[in-house]
Short mmCIF file of C-alpha atoms and ligand atoms in Angstrom, two decimals:
data_model
loop_
_atom_site.label_atom_id
_atom_site.label_comp_id
_atom_site.label_asym_id
_atom_site.label_seq_id
_atom_site.Cartn_x
_atom_site.Cartn_y
_atom_site.Cartn_z
CA UNK A 1 74.93 110.07 75.46
CA UNK A 2 76.04 106.72 77.21
CA UNK A 3 79.52 105.67 76.27
CA UNK A 4 81.62 102.58 76.75
CA UNK A 5 85.27 103.09 76.85
CA UNK A 6 87.44 100.16 76.50
CA UNK A 7 91.07 99.48 75.86
CA UNK A 8 92.00 97.80 72.66
CA UNK A 9 95.43 96.25 73.29
CA UNK A 10 96.98 94.79 76.37
CA UNK A 11 96.02 97.67 78.75
CA UNK A 12 98.25 101.03 79.38
CA UNK A 13 96.73 102.54 76.24
CA UNK A 14 96.39 105.86 78.21
CA UNK A 15 92.67 105.45 78.90
CA UNK A 16 92.93 107.52 82.22
CA UNK A 17 93.38 110.47 80.29
CA UNK A 18 90.65 109.89 77.70
CA UNK A 19 88.20 108.90 80.60
CA UNK A 20 89.10 112.07 82.16
CA UNK A 21 88.03 114.42 79.27
CA UNK A 22 84.85 112.12 78.33
CA UNK A 23 83.98 112.67 82.27
CA UNK A 24 83.46 116.38 81.53
CA UNK A 25 80.25 115.39 79.43
CA UNK A 26 79.15 112.65 81.72
CA UNK A 27 76.92 112.70 84.75
CA UNK A 28 77.70 109.24 86.17
CA UNK A 29 81.01 107.35 85.71
CA UNK A 30 80.98 103.51 86.37
CA UNK A 31 83.72 100.94 86.67
CA UNK A 32 82.12 97.45 85.33
CA UNK A 33 85.14 95.18 85.87
CA UNK A 34 88.64 94.34 87.25
CA UNK A 35 89.73 95.66 90.43
CA UNK A 36 92.83 97.34 92.03
CA UNK A 37 94.94 95.75 89.24
CA UNK A 38 94.30 98.69 87.15
CA UNK A 39 96.24 101.87 87.31
CA UNK A 40 94.56 105.05 85.56
CA UNK A 41 97.10 108.05 85.45
CA UNK A 42 95.56 111.38 85.01
CA UNK A 43 97.43 114.54 84.54
CA UNK A 44 95.75 117.90 85.64
CA UNK A 45 97.73 121.02 85.16
CA UNK A 46 101.03 120.23 86.92
CA UNK A 47 99.62 117.42 89.10
CA UNK A 48 99.57 113.75 88.32
CA UNK A 49 96.79 111.34 89.85
CA UNK A 50 97.12 107.67 89.93
CA UNK A 51 93.83 105.93 90.39
CA UNK A 52 93.49 102.16 90.87
CA UNK A 53 89.71 101.36 91.79
CA UNK A 54 87.90 104.85 92.12
CA UNK A 55 86.62 105.95 88.61
CA UNK A 56 88.71 108.77 87.12
CA UNK A 57 85.39 110.77 87.28
CA UNK A 58 86.34 111.60 90.94
CA UNK A 59 88.38 114.36 89.95
CA UNK A 60 85.62 116.21 88.57
CA UNK A 61 83.46 117.57 91.41
CA UNK A 62 79.84 116.77 91.27
CA UNK A 63 80.04 113.70 88.94
CA UNK A 64 78.82 110.56 90.35
CA UNK A 65 81.25 107.53 90.62
CA UNK A 66 79.89 104.06 90.65
CA UNK A 67 81.88 100.86 91.45
CA UNK A 68 79.59 98.17 89.62
CA UNK A 69 78.69 94.73 90.43
CA UNK A 70 81.30 93.45 87.87
CA UNK A 71 84.29 94.91 89.80
CA UNK A 72 85.96 92.95 92.35
CA UNK A 73 86.84 95.34 95.20
CA UNK A 74 89.57 95.04 97.73
CA UNK A 75 88.29 97.16 100.83
CA UNK A 76 91.72 98.13 102.21
CA UNK A 77 92.89 99.40 98.79
CA UNK A 78 89.59 101.29 98.28
CA UNK A 79 89.77 102.80 101.72
CA UNK A 80 93.46 103.99 101.16
CA UNK A 81 92.12 105.43 97.79
CA UNK A 82 89.19 107.13 99.19
CA UNK A 83 91.52 108.84 101.98
CA UNK A 84 93.92 109.96 99.15
CA UNK A 85 91.19 111.36 96.96
CA UNK A 86 89.84 113.21 99.96
CA UNK A 87 93.23 114.60 100.81
CA UNK A 88 93.57 115.80 97.09
CA UNK A 89 90.50 117.94 98.02
CA UNK A 90 87.88 116.16 96.27
CA UNK A 91 84.32 115.50 98.15
CA UNK A 92 83.14 112.16 98.12
CA UNK A 93 80.12 112.37 100.15
CA UNK A 94 76.76 111.63 98.20
CA UNK A 95 78.46 110.95 94.66
CA UNK A 96 80.45 107.69 95.44
CA UNK A 97 78.61 104.42 95.40
CA UNK A 98 79.65 100.74 95.56
CA UNK A 99 77.39 98.14 94.45
CA UNK A 100 76.20 95.77 97.20
CA UNK A 101 76.55 92.98 94.49
CA UNK A 102 80.24 93.61 93.73
CA UNK A 103 82.46 90.85 95.09
CA UNK A 104 85.43 91.91 97.56
CA UNK A 105 88.89 90.86 97.09
CA UNK A 106 89.91 89.64 100.65
CA UNK A 107 93.39 89.35 101.89
CA UNK A 108 93.47 85.61 101.50
CA UNK A 109 92.78 85.94 97.65
CA UNK A 110 95.87 88.20 97.43
CA UNK A 111 97.81 85.52 99.40
CA UNK A 112 96.48 82.81 97.05
CA UNK A 113 97.27 84.74 93.88
CA UNK A 114 100.86 85.29 94.95
CA UNK A 115 101.37 81.71 95.95
CA UNK A 116 99.80 80.30 92.93
CA UNK A 117 101.85 82.62 90.60
CA UNK A 118 105.07 81.35 92.62
CA UNK A 119 104.07 77.94 92.10
CA UNK A 120 103.69 78.08 88.42
CA UNK A 121 106.51 76.77 86.30
CA UNK A 122 108.47 78.98 83.83
CA UNK A 123 106.71 79.48 80.70
CA UNK A 124 103.14 79.25 82.51
CA UNK A 125 103.68 82.36 84.89
CA UNK A 126 101.00 84.91 84.03
CA UNK A 127 102.84 87.79 85.69
CA UNK A 128 99.60 88.86 87.65
CA UNK A 129 99.73 92.27 89.56
CA UNK A 130 99.38 90.20 92.85
CA UNK A 131 96.11 91.89 93.72
CA UNK A 132 93.93 88.86 94.36
CA UNK A 133 91.99 89.47 91.10
CA UNK A 134 91.96 85.80 89.82
CA UNK A 135 91.23 84.06 93.15
CA UNK A 136 88.47 86.78 93.97
CA UNK A 137 86.78 85.98 90.61
CA UNK A 138 87.44 82.29 90.96
CA UNK A 139 85.21 82.59 94.35
CA UNK A 140 82.59 84.49 92.55
CA UNK A 141 81.92 81.99 89.90
CA UNK A 142 82.58 79.30 92.28
CA UNK A 143 79.70 80.64 94.27
CA UNK A 144 81.61 81.02 97.46
CA UNK A 145 82.73 84.69 97.22
CA UNK A 146 82.03 87.51 99.47
CA UNK A 147 80.05 90.23 98.13
CA UNK A 148 80.14 94.03 99.41
CA UNK A 149 76.50 93.59 100.81
CA UNK A 150 77.87 90.92 103.22
CA UNK A 151 79.47 93.50 105.28
CA UNK A 152 76.22 94.71 106.44
CA UNK A 153 75.34 91.24 107.55
CA UNK A 154 75.61 90.34 111.35
CA UNK A 155 77.41 87.29 110.37
CA UNK A 156 80.21 88.96 108.34
CA UNK A 157 82.94 88.29 110.75
CA UNK A 158 82.04 84.48 111.38
CA UNK A 159 82.13 84.22 107.47
CA UNK A 160 85.79 85.85 107.52
CA UNK A 161 86.74 83.12 110.08
CA UNK A 162 85.30 80.10 108.06
CA UNK A 163 86.84 81.62 104.67
CA UNK A 164 90.30 81.89 106.22
CA UNK A 165 90.40 78.46 107.30
CA UNK A 166 89.43 77.38 104.05
CA UNK A 167 92.06 79.46 102.39
CA UNK A 168 94.63 78.20 104.70
CA UNK A 169 94.27 74.71 103.38
CA UNK A 170 94.69 76.00 99.78
CA UNK A 171 97.82 78.12 100.95
CA UNK A 172 99.49 75.24 102.72
CA UNK A 173 99.03 73.04 99.67
CA UNK A 174 100.83 75.68 97.94
CA UNK A 175 103.64 75.76 100.34
CA UNK A 176 102.66 79.24 101.27
CA UNK A 177 101.96 80.77 105.01
CA UNK A 178 98.62 80.43 106.53
CA UNK A 179 96.77 83.46 107.64
CA UNK A 180 95.65 83.87 111.39
CA UNK A 181 91.85 84.15 111.15
CA UNK A 182 91.58 86.32 114.43
CA UNK A 183 94.01 88.86 112.99
CA UNK A 184 91.95 88.96 109.83
CA UNK A 185 88.75 89.64 111.86
CA UNK A 186 90.55 92.44 113.80
CA UNK A 187 91.60 93.99 110.33
CA UNK A 188 88.00 93.82 108.77
CA UNK A 189 86.15 95.13 111.65
CA UNK A 190 86.96 98.96 111.18
CA UNK A 191 86.29 98.51 107.37
CA UNK A 192 82.57 97.63 107.91
CA UNK A 193 82.03 101.14 109.54
CA UNK A 194 84.02 102.88 106.91
CA UNK A 195 82.50 101.54 103.64
CA UNK A 196 78.98 101.22 105.01
CA UNK A 197 77.86 104.76 103.88
CA UNK A 198 78.82 104.20 100.27
CA UNK A 199 77.19 100.67 99.67
CA UNK A 200 74.04 101.22 97.59
CA UNK A 201 71.81 99.22 95.17
CA UNK A 202 73.83 100.65 92.21
CA UNK A 203 71.40 98.66 89.65
CA UNK A 204 68.55 101.10 90.91
CA UNK A 205 71.01 104.06 91.01
CA UNK A 206 71.93 103.53 87.28
CA UNK A 207 68.37 102.87 86.02
CA UNK A 208 67.22 106.09 87.83
CA UNK A 209 70.02 107.97 86.36
CA UNK A 210 69.18 106.85 82.99
CA UNK A 211 65.47 107.43 83.42
CA UNK A 212 66.40 111.15 84.17
CA UNK A 213 68.17 111.51 81.19
CA UNK A 214 71.56 111.56 82.56
CA UNK A 215 74.83 110.45 80.53
CA UNK A 216 76.93 107.54 81.57
CA UNK A 217 80.43 106.65 81.07
CA UNK A 218 81.38 103.20 81.39
CA UNK A 219 84.98 103.09 82.32
CA UNK A 220 86.71 99.84 81.08
CA UNK A 221 89.96 98.78 82.87
CA UNK A 222 92.51 96.61 81.47
CA UNK A 223 91.86 95.74 77.67
CA UNK A 224 90.63 93.45 75.00
CA UNK A 225 93.73 91.10 74.58
CA UNK A 226 93.33 90.64 78.44
CA UNK A 227 89.83 89.66 78.49
CA UNK A 228 89.24 86.10 79.86
CA UNK A 229 87.31 85.27 76.78
CA UNK A 230 88.86 87.22 73.86
CA UNK A 231 92.39 87.81 75.22
CA UNK A 232 95.58 85.55 75.05
CA UNK A 233 94.08 82.95 77.39
CA UNK A 234 95.56 81.92 79.88
CA UNK A 235 97.76 85.04 80.00
CA UNK A 236 94.78 87.15 80.58
CA UNK A 237 93.11 88.90 83.60
CA UNK A 238 89.99 87.15 84.94
CA UNK A 239 87.16 89.64 83.81
CA UNK A 240 85.56 90.97 80.70
CA UNK A 241 87.06 94.35 79.82
CA UNK A 242 85.47 94.29 76.46
CA UNK A 243 82.37 96.15 75.79
CA UNK A 244 79.82 93.58 76.63
CA UNK A 245 81.25 93.57 80.14
CA UNK A 246 79.90 97.15 80.47
CA UNK A 247 76.33 95.60 80.62
CA UNK A 248 76.77 92.39 82.74
CA UNK A 249 79.11 94.66 85.07
CA UNK A 250 76.76 97.45 85.75
CA UNK A 251 73.23 96.03 85.18
CA UNK A 252 72.39 98.23 82.27
CA UNK A 253 71.13 96.83 78.98
CA UNK A 254 73.00 96.87 75.65
CA UNK A 255 70.13 99.12 74.28
CA UNK A 256 71.14 101.90 76.54
CA UNK A 257 74.76 102.06 75.13
CA UNK A 258 74.97 104.84 72.49
CA UNK A 259 78.58 104.54 71.39
CA UNK A 260 81.74 102.43 72.16
CA UNK A 261 85.02 104.15 72.12
CA UNK A 262 88.20 102.05 71.92
CA UNK A 263 91.69 103.40 73.18
CA UNK A 264 94.39 102.58 70.80
CA UNK A 265 98.13 103.43 71.57
CA UNK A 266 99.94 104.01 68.29
CA UNK A 267 102.65 101.39 69.08
CA UNK A 268 102.01 98.40 71.37
CA UNK A 269 102.90 97.67 74.96
CA UNK A 270 102.40 94.37 77.29
CA UNK A 271 103.14 94.09 80.99
CA UNK A 272 103.06 90.76 82.39
CA UNK A 273 104.03 87.24 80.76
CA UNK A 274 102.18 86.09 77.41
CA UNK A 275 102.65 86.32 73.76
CA UNK A 276 103.26 89.81 72.21
CA UNK A 277 103.92 89.15 68.41
CA UNK A 278 105.35 92.66 67.54
CA UNK A 279 107.61 92.76 70.64
CA UNK A 280 110.95 94.59 70.26
CA UNK A 281 113.88 93.61 72.30
CA UNK A 282 116.25 95.95 70.73
CA UNK A 283 117.16 99.75 70.76
CA UNK A 284 113.78 100.66 68.97
CA UNK A 285 111.73 99.10 71.93
CA UNK A 286 114.14 100.83 74.37
CA UNK A 287 113.43 104.12 72.67
CA UNK A 288 109.53 103.42 73.04
CA UNK A 289 109.79 102.56 76.62
CA UNK A 290 111.98 105.63 77.52
CA UNK A 291 110.07 108.11 75.45
CA UNK A 292 106.41 106.54 76.38
CA UNK A 293 107.34 106.34 80.00
CA UNK A 294 106.46 102.75 79.89
CA UNK A 295 106.66 101.62 83.34
CA UNK A 296 103.64 99.96 85.19
CA UNK A 297 101.26 102.65 87.08
CA UNK A 298 100.45 99.70 89.49
CA UNK A 299 103.36 97.62 90.16
CA UNK A 300 106.22 100.11 88.24
CA UNK A 301 107.26 96.81 86.18
CA UNK A 302 109.01 97.88 82.92
CA UNK A 303 106.52 97.18 80.00
CA UNK A 304 107.28 95.24 76.96
CA UNK A 305 107.17 97.56 73.86
CA UNK A 306 106.71 96.89 70.19
CA UNK A 307 105.32 98.26 66.89
CA UNK A 308 101.71 98.82 66.28
CA UNK A 309 99.72 95.53 65.67
CA UNK A 310 96.75 96.28 63.29
CA UNK A 311 95.67 92.50 63.71
CA UNK A 312 95.12 93.17 67.56
CA UNK A 313 93.52 96.53 66.86
CA UNK A 314 91.03 95.15 63.80
CA UNK A 315 90.17 92.22 66.04
CA UNK A 316 89.44 94.85 69.06
CA UNK A 317 87.35 96.87 66.60
CA UNK A 318 85.14 93.79 65.97
CA UNK A 319 84.90 92.35 69.36
CA UNK A 320 84.01 95.64 70.72
CA UNK A 321 82.29 97.19 68.08
CA UNK A 322 84.19 100.42 68.39
CA UNK A 323 82.56 103.58 66.90
CA UNK A 324 85.48 105.83 67.64
CA UNK A 325 89.05 105.45 68.22
CA UNK A 326 91.10 107.43 70.87
CA UNK A 327 94.54 107.22 69.45
CA UNK A 328 97.18 107.85 71.91
CA UNK A 329 101.00 108.63 72.28
CA UNK A 330 101.57 109.73 68.74
CA UNK A 331 104.39 111.87 70.09
CA UNK A 332 106.52 108.92 71.35
CA UNK A 333 107.23 108.02 67.66
CA UNK A 334 108.17 111.44 66.81
CA UNK A 335 112.08 110.42 66.73
CA UNK A 336 112.04 107.46 64.60
CA UNK A 337 113.56 107.32 60.99
CA UNK A 338 110.76 105.15 59.95
CA UNK A 339 107.71 103.50 61.81
CA UNK A 340 106.19 99.80 61.30
CA UNK A 341 102.53 98.54 61.28
CA UNK A 342 102.09 94.72 61.41
CA UNK A 343 99.24 93.78 59.10
CA UNK A 344 99.46 90.12 59.66
CA UNK A 345 101.37 86.96 61.10
CA UNK A 346 103.05 84.65 58.70
CA UNK A 347 103.30 81.11 59.68
CA UNK A 348 106.41 79.15 58.69
CA UNK A 349 104.36 77.42 55.92
CA UNK A 350 103.40 80.88 54.25
CA UNK A 351 99.84 81.12 55.91
CA UNK A 352 99.07 84.66 56.86
CA UNK A 353 96.88 85.06 59.76
CA UNK A 354 94.81 88.22 59.54
CA UNK A 355 92.82 87.62 62.83
CA UNK A 356 94.16 86.81 66.21
CA UNK A 357 94.36 83.04 66.71
CA UNK A 358 92.92 81.21 69.60
CA UNK A 359 95.65 78.65 69.84
CA UNK A 360 98.75 80.71 71.09
CA UNK A 361 101.06 77.71 70.15
CA UNK A 362 100.85 78.82 66.45
CA UNK A 363 102.35 82.24 67.24
CA UNK A 364 105.86 80.52 68.01
CA UNK A 365 105.59 79.60 64.38
CA UNK A 366 105.07 83.09 63.17
CA UNK A 367 106.61 86.24 62.31
CA UNK A 368 105.02 89.54 61.91
CA UNK A 369 104.49 91.12 58.53
CA UNK A 370 105.34 94.58 58.56
CA UNK A 371 104.59 97.68 56.41
CA UNK A 372 107.45 100.38 56.85
CA UNK A 373 106.26 103.96 56.74
CA UNK A 374 108.49 107.04 56.86
CA UNK A 375 108.90 108.92 60.11
CA UNK A 376 108.42 112.67 60.71
CA UNK A 377 111.43 113.31 62.81
CA UNK A 378 109.80 116.46 64.73
CA UNK A 379 108.04 116.99 68.04
CA UNK A 380 104.36 116.86 67.88
CA UNK A 381 103.52 117.39 71.42
CA UNK A 382 102.87 121.19 70.97
CA UNK A 383 100.42 120.46 68.00
CA UNK A 384 96.76 121.62 68.84
CA UNK A 385 95.01 120.85 65.67
CA UNK A 386 95.02 117.82 63.45
CA UNK A 387 95.83 119.58 60.27
CA UNK A 388 98.83 120.91 61.73
CA UNK A 389 100.54 117.52 62.43
CA UNK A 390 103.44 116.75 59.90
CA UNK A 391 102.38 115.16 56.80
CA UNK A 392 103.99 111.62 57.63
CA UNK A 393 102.30 111.55 61.03
CA UNK A 394 98.98 112.05 59.48
CA UNK A 395 99.71 109.50 56.85
CA UNK A 396 100.54 107.17 59.66
CA UNK A 397 97.39 107.73 61.56
CA UNK A 398 95.37 107.47 58.42
CA UNK A 399 96.88 104.15 57.57
CA UNK A 400 96.37 102.65 60.79
CA UNK A 401 92.54 103.56 60.60
CA UNK A 402 92.28 102.28 57.08
CA UNK A 403 93.80 98.94 58.42
CA UNK A 404 91.77 98.63 61.67
CA UNK A 405 88.12 100.39 60.61
CA UNK A 406 86.20 102.88 62.63
CA UNK A 407 86.52 106.57 62.82
CA UNK A 408 89.04 108.43 64.53
CA UNK A 409 87.62 110.70 67.43
CA UNK A 410 90.62 111.74 69.46
CA UNK A 411 94.22 112.00 68.89
CA UNK A 412 96.53 112.78 71.97
CA UNK A 413 99.97 114.06 71.41
CA UNK A 414 101.03 114.25 75.25
CA UNK A 415 100.50 113.64 78.65
CA UNK A 416 98.52 116.94 79.60
CA UNK A 417 94.84 117.69 79.22
CA UNK A 418 95.54 120.12 76.49
CA UNK A 419 97.37 117.84 74.30
CA UNK A 420 94.13 115.85 73.45
CA UNK A 421 92.98 116.82 69.88
CA UNK A 422 89.20 116.19 69.53
CA UNK A 423 88.34 115.07 66.01
CA UNK A 424 85.17 113.49 65.59
CA UNK A 425 83.54 113.27 68.95
P1 IMP B 501 95.94 90.13 87.18
O1 IMP B 501 94.74 91.05 86.56
O2 IMP B 501 96.53 90.76 88.34
O3 IMP B 501 95.37 88.83 87.44
O4 IMP B 501 97.07 89.99 86.09
C1 IMP B 501 96.71 89.29 84.64
C2 IMP B 501 97.54 89.68 83.71
O5 IMP B 501 96.92 91.18 83.43
C3 IMP B 501 98.91 90.03 83.97
O6 IMP B 501 99.78 89.97 82.78
C4 IMP B 501 99.07 91.69 84.31
O7 IMP B 501 100.10 92.32 84.10
C5 IMP B 501 97.73 91.97 83.36
N1 IMP B 501 97.18 93.38 83.78
C6 IMP B 501 96.27 93.32 84.80
N2 IMP B 501 95.76 94.68 84.86
C7 IMP B 501 96.53 95.24 84.12
C8 IMP B 501 96.36 96.84 83.49
O8 IMP B 501 95.67 97.53 84.18
N3 IMP B 501 97.08 97.13 82.74
C9 IMP B 501 97.98 96.24 82.01
N4 IMP B 501 98.05 94.91 82.39
C10 IMP B 501 97.22 94.43 83.44
#
């Protein structure tokens, strides 16, 4: 069974936890896009692990983990993370693979990311994670990027020198400090030896695994509304976190995919700038942030919080072809008198958007249309069977499902592994 797992909102839906339990049934886990801008939090027993680049499958001994060709990988972030994973007691040898076709995020991409963000005027800022993601993808599609396979070539350090000089011109134009090319060369020299053992032709590896009947889990990072094509452009990341990205980012055909699982938080959050129709700037938003622990795993930034948006989720259902939903964080809603679901955006002239508009400017003229449902006012995080949930909680979940389509596969009512109710998957 080959499964693609995607985020259905603006990220931070709790994918790490869902990936972690789906990994139990997979042989190979592959990241297909994004880079260390992601932060997947997994709680095992009383230990909390945060991963950025390495697939969460690494927390399961014996599973193969792949950084696919669609990822942009910062070698320093990766080395740090690999050391950390080893210090937690997990063995990497023979089961961790980096695609030689993946592009690298270099120090100058990070510097340009920060300088570009600083130079953007108010209202145009994206609120990037500062991890160099945009400039690394720009280099990739601009055809001057550096691929992981390049570190194996004898002229690697000369290319580093040449690229630093080029990047310095951009940095100076942005009013930022230039980088020292020789310092960069010194920095990258030990990296070559450290990463070499993991560099693989992952396309070959993926196909051999599929031919041998292995199960593959495609681990999406970020989410549908941050997709460079389908999200709230330009307030997006620079990759395709939607289901199609699983193929282009790993070298596996769509024919090999058996199912798509979408992760959907039962309210909405967003970190960084950009439109967010159901955002709450009141006490209810504060309650969601406090109860949901809504602070970024990568940057520590407080997340913006709001009611569940069925327009977004329905759009995500279509774009990804979600078969099953993994709904998360139901327990965060436990203390509300009533809970709201946004079913459309009403423009000032009365027109109601049922699908997410491409032109973000129209959202300034819209108000969310809400359905209000009674809350359940009791703790749900101890519940281990769907039938044992309070009736109003079940009604809320079922109404969400009715509005967005797809089937319910997983319902999560707390951070620990045991609080994951499996319904249809
Ligand atoms: P970048 O990916 O660092 O370029 O950031 C672009 C936008 O995507 C910003 O609004 C970030 O806050 C957002 N973003 C990137 N990665 C994540 C993530 O893993 N979770 C939530 N938001 C993210």
